[in-house]
Short mmCIF file of C-alpha atoms in Angstrom, two decimals:
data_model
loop_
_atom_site.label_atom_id
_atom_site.label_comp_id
_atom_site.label_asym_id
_atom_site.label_seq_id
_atom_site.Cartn_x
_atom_site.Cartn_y
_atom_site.Cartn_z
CA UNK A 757 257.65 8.21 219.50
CA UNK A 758 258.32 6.75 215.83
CA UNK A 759 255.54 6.69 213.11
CA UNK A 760 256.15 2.95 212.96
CA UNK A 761 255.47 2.51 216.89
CA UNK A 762 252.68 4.72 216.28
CA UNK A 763 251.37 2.55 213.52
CA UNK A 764 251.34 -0.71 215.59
CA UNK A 765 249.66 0.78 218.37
CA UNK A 766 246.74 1.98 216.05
CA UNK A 767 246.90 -1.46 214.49
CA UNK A 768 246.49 -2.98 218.35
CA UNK A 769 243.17 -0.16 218.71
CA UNK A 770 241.65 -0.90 215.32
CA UNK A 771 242.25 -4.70 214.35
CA UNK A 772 242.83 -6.51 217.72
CA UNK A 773 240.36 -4.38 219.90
CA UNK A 774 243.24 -3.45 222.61
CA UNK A 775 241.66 -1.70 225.32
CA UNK A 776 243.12 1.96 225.97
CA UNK A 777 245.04 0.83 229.06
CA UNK A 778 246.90 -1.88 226.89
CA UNK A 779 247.68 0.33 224.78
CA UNK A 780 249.01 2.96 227.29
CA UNK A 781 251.37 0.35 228.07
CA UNK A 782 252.56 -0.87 225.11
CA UNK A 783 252.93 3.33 224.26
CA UNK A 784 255.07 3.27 227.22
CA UNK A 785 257.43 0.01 226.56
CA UNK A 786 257.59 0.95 223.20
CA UNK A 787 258.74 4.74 223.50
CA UNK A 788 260.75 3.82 226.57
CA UNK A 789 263.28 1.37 224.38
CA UNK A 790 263.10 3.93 221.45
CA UNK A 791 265.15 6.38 223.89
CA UNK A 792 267.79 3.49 224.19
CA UNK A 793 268.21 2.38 220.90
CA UNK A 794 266.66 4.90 218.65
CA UNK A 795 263.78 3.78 216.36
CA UNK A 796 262.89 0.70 216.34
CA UNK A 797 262.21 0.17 212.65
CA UNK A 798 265.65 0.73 212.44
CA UNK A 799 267.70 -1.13 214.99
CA UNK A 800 270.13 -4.04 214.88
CA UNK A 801 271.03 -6.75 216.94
CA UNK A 802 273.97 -5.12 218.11
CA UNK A 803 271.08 -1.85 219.58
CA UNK A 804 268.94 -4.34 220.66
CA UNK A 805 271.64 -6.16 223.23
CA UNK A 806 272.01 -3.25 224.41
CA UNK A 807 268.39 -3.31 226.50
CA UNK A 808 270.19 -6.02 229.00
CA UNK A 809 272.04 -3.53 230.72
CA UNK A 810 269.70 -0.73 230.42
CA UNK A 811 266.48 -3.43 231.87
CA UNK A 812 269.11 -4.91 234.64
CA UNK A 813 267.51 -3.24 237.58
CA UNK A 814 264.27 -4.38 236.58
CA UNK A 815 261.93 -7.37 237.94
CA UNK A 816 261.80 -10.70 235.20
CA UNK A 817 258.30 -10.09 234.92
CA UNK A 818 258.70 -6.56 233.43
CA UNK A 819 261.14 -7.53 231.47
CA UNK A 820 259.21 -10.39 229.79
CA UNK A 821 256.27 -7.86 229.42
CA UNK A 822 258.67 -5.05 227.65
CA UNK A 823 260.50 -8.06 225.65
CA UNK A 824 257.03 -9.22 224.64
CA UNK A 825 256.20 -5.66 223.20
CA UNK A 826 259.26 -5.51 221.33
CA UNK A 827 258.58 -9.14 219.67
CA UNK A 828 255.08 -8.09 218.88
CA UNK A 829 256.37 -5.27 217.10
CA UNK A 830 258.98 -6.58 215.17
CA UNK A 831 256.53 -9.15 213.72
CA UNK A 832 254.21 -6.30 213.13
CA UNK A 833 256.81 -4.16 211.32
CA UNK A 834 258.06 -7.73 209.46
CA UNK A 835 254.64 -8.42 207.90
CA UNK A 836 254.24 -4.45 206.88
CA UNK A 837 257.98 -4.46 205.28
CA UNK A 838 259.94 -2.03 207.12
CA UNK A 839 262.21 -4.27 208.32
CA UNK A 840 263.75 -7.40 206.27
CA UNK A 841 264.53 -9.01 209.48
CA UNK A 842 263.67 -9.94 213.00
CA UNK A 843 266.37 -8.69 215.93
CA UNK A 844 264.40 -9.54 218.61
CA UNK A 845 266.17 -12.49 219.47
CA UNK A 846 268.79 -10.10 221.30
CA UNK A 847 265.77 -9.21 223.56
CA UNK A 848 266.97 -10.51 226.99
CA UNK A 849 265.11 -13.64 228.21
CA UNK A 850 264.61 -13.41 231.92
CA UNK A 851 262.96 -16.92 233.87
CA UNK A 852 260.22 -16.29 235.19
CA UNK A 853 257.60 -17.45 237.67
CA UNK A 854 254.07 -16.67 236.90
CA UNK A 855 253.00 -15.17 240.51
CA UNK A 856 250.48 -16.85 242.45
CA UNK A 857 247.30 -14.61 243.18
CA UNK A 858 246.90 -13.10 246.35
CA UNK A 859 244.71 -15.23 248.60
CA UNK A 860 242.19 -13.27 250.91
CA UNK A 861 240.51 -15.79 253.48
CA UNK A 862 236.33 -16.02 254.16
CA UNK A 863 236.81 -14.41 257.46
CA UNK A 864 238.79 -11.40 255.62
CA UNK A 865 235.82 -11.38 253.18
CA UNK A 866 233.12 -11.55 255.61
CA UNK A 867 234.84 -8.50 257.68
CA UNK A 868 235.27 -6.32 254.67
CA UNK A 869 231.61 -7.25 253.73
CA UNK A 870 229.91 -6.63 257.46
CA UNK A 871 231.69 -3.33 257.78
CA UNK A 872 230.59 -2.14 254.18
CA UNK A 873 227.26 -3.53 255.21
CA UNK A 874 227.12 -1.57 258.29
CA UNK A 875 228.31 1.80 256.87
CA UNK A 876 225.50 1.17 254.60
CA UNK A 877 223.16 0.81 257.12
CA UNK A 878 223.26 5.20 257.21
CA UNK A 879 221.83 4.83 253.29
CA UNK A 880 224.70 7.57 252.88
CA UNK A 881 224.89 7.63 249.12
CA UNK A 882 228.67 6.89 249.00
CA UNK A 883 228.29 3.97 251.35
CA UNK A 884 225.93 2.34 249.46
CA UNK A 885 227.92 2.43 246.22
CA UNK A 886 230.50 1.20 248.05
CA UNK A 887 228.54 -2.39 248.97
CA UNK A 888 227.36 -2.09 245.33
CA UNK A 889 230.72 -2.13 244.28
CA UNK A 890 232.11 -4.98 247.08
CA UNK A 891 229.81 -7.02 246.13
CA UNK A 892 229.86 -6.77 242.46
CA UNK A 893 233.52 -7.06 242.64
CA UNK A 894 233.22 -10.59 245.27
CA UNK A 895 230.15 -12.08 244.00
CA UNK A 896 230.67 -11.56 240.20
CA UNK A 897 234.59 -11.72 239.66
CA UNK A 898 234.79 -8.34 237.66
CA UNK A 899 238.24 -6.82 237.06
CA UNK A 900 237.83 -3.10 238.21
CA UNK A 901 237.58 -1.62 234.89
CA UNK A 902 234.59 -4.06 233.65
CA UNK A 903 232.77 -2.55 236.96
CA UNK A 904 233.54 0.88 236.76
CA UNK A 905 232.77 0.95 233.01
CA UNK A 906 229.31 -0.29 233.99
CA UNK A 907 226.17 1.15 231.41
CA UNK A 908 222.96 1.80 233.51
CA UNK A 909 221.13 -0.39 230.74
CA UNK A 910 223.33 -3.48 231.66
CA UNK A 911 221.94 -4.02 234.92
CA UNK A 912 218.35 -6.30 233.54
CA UNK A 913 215.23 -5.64 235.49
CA UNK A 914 214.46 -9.11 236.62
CA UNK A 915 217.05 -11.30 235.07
CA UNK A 916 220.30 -12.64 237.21
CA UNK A 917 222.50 -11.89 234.61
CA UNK A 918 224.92 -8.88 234.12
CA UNK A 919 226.16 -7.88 230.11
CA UNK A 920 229.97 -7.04 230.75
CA UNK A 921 232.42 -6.10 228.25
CA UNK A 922 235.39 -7.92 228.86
CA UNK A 923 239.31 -7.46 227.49
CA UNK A 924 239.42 -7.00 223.67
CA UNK A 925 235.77 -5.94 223.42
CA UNK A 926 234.42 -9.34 224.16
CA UNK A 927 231.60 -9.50 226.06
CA UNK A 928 230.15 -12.12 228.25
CA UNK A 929 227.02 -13.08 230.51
CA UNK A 930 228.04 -12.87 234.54
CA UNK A 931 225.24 -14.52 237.00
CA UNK A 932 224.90 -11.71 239.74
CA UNK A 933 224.53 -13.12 243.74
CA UNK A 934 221.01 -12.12 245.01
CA UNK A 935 223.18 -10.12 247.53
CA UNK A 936 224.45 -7.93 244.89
CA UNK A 937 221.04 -7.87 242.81
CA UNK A 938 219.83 -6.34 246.51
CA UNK A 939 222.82 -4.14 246.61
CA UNK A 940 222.25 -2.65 243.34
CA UNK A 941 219.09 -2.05 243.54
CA UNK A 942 219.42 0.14 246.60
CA UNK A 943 222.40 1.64 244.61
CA UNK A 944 219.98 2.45 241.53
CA UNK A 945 217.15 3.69 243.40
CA UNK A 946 219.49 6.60 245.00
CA UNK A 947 222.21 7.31 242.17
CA UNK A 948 222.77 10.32 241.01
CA UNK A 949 220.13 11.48 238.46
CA UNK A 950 222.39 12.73 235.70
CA UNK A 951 220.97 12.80 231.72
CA UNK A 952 224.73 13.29 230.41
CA UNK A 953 225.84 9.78 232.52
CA UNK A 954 225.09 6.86 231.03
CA UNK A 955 227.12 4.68 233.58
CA UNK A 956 225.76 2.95 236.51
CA UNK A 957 228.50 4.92 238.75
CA UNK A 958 228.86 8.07 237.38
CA UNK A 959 231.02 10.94 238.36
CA UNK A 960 231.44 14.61 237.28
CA UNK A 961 230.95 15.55 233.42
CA UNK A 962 229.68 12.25 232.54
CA UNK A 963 232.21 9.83 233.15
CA UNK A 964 231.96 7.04 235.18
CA UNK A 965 234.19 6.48 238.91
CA UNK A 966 237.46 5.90 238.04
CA UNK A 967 239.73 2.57 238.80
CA UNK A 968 242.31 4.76 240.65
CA UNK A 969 239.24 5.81 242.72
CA UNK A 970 237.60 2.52 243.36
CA UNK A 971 241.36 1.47 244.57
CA UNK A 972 241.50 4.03 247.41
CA UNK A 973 237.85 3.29 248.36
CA UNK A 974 238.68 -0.27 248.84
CA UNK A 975 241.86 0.30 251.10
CA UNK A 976 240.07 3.15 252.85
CA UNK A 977 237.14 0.59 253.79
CA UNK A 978 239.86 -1.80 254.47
CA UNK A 979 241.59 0.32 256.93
CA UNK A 980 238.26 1.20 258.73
CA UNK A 981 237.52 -2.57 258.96
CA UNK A 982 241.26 -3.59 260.57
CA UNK A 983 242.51 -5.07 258.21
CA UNK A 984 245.96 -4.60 256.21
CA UNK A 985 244.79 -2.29 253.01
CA UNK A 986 247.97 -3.49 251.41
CA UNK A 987 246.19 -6.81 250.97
CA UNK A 988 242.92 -5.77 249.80
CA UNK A 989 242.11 -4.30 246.12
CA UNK A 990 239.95 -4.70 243.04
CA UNK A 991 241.87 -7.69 241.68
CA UNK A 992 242.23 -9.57 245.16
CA UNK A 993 238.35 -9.47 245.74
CA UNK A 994 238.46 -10.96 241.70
CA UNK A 995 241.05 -13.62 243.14
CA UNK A 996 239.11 -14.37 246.20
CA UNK A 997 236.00 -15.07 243.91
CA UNK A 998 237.56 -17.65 241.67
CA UNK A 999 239.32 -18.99 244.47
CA UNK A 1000 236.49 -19.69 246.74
CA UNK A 1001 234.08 -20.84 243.65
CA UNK A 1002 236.72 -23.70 243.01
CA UNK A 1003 236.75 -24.59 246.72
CA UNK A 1004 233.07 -25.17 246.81
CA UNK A 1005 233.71 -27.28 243.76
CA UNK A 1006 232.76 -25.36 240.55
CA UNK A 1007 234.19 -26.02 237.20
CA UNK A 1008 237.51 -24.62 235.96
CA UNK A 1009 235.60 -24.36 232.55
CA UNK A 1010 233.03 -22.89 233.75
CA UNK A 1011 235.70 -20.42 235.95
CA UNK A 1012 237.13 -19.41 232.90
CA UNK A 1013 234.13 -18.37 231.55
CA UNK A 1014 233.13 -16.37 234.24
CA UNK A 1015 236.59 -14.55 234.99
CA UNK A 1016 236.48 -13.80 230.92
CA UNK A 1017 239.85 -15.83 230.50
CA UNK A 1018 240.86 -16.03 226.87
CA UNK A 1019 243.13 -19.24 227.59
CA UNK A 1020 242.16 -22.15 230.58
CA UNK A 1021 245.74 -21.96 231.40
CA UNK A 1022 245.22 -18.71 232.99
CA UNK A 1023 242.51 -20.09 235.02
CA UNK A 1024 244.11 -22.88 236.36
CA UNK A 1025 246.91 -20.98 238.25
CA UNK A 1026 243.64 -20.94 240.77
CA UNK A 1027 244.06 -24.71 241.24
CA UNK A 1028 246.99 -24.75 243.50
CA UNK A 1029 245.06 -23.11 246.75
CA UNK A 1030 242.81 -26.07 246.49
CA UNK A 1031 245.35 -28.74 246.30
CA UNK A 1032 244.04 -30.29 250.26
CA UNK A 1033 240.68 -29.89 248.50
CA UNK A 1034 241.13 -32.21 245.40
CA UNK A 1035 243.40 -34.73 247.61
CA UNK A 1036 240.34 -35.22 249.87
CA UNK A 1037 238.13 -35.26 246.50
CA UNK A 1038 240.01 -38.14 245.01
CA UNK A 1039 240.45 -40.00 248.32
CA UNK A 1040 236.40 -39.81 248.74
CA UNK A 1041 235.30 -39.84 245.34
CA UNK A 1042 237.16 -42.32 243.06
CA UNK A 1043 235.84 -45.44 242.84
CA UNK A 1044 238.63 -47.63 244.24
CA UNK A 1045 238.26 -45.07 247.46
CA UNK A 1046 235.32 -47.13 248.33
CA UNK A 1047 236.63 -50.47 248.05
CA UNK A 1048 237.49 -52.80 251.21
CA UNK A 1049 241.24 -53.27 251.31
CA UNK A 1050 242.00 -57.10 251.32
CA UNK A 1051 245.38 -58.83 252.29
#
């Protein structure tokens, strides 16, 4: 890796508040089209065409994502004066579709839920985590590595309110479900007693569960419920949240909140598994809807 790429991803860290996994994957977009082209700080347009052919097997969405590197760092090395120019529009432009979230139904939900519930039932240690978790993950939104990354001291006494720290260091107020107030408190009054842990799921040396851990747990309960684990994870349960809130008819503002979204437009790619929802809405609920149709 280049001092320049280095540079930028130490700028992303330091000024911009990247979280370590974005910058594990900008390290790894960035060093990957430095073994194509050489160093980037360098390159022409003529290099830069070159990433077409070497990208061709790849999905348009990865693509876009390792384009979208590249253009942040050519800006970056632009304004520091490395570079008198800007080559990244060689990058190749793939179209692309943002996906549509994966969709997991209330009876899904209430399955996972009633077997996590029942293997809770043994107040094994690990099976009451795991409803902790579920219904952290269902009732609050959280992306897996807000949960994981938990502090003890976030979880309030009394209060129905949960202090997360979101992407980029922000941090936000999430109402917690009385379900999941009662499934953390069974969670607390058991964990692991351990002074060099300050997390509210710790593991070994004083770290907290990992997201590559909380993953398998999910698709392991999943399995042991019948259903297909390829469906279920972390961010599905997150989809499932937002997606059932807007059915019962909250707020995309107040959805973006919530979910942490930097940008609305993110939230609203929720909005189209409610479309027979809001047809119904307008059909009952405007104002002409009411009216008597005359000749």
């Amino acid at each position: 890796m280049s001092a320049a790429v280095q540079s930028f991803l130490d700028m992303l860290a330091a000024e911009r508040g990247a979280a370590a996994n974005t910058v594990s994957a900008y390290r790894r977009d960035l060093d990957g089209a430095e073994e194509v082209v050489g160093e980037l700080a360098k390159v022409d347009r003529a290099q830069i065409e070159k990433l077409a052919g070497a990208w061709s097997a790849l999905a348009p969405s990865t693509v876009a994502r390792k384009a979208s590197a590249l253009r942040q760092f050519f800006g970056f090395a632009l304004d520091e004066g490395w570079r008198e120019d800007d080559p990244s529009g060689a990058l190749p432009k793939p179209r692309t579709r943002r996906p549509l979230p994966k969709v997991l139904g209330h009876d899904a939900v209430e399955t996972l839920m009633s077997r996590a519930e029942l293997e809770a039932s043994t107040g094994k240690p690990a099976a009451v985590r795991q409803l902790a978790l579920i219904e952290m993950l269902y009732g609050s939104g959280l992306r897996a590595t807000e949960l994981v990354g938990l502090p003890l001291s976030a979880v309030p006494r009394d209060a129905p309110m949960i202090t997360v720290m979101g992407k980029g260091g922000q941090a936000r107020m999430v109402p917690v479900s009385e379900r999941a107030q009662m499934a953390l408190s069974r969670w607390i009054e058991i964990r692991p007693s351990d002074p060099a842990s300050k997390f509210l799921f710790p593991s070994r040396g004083g770290k907290h569960l990992s997201r590559v851990r909380l993953f398998q747990l999910l698709k392991e309960l999943a399995a042991r419920a019948n259903l297909d684990p390829t469906g279920i994870s972390p961010h599905v349960l997150r989809h499932a949240f937002a997606t059932h809130l807007l059915e019962g008819g909250a707020d995309l503002r107040v959805l973006q909140t919530l979910l942490g979204h930097a940008d609305i437009a993110t939230t609203q790619i929720y909005t189209h598994v409610d479309a027979a929802r809001l047809v119904e809405l307008v059909n009952s609920r405007h104002p002409l809807a009411t009216r008597e149709r005359s000749d």
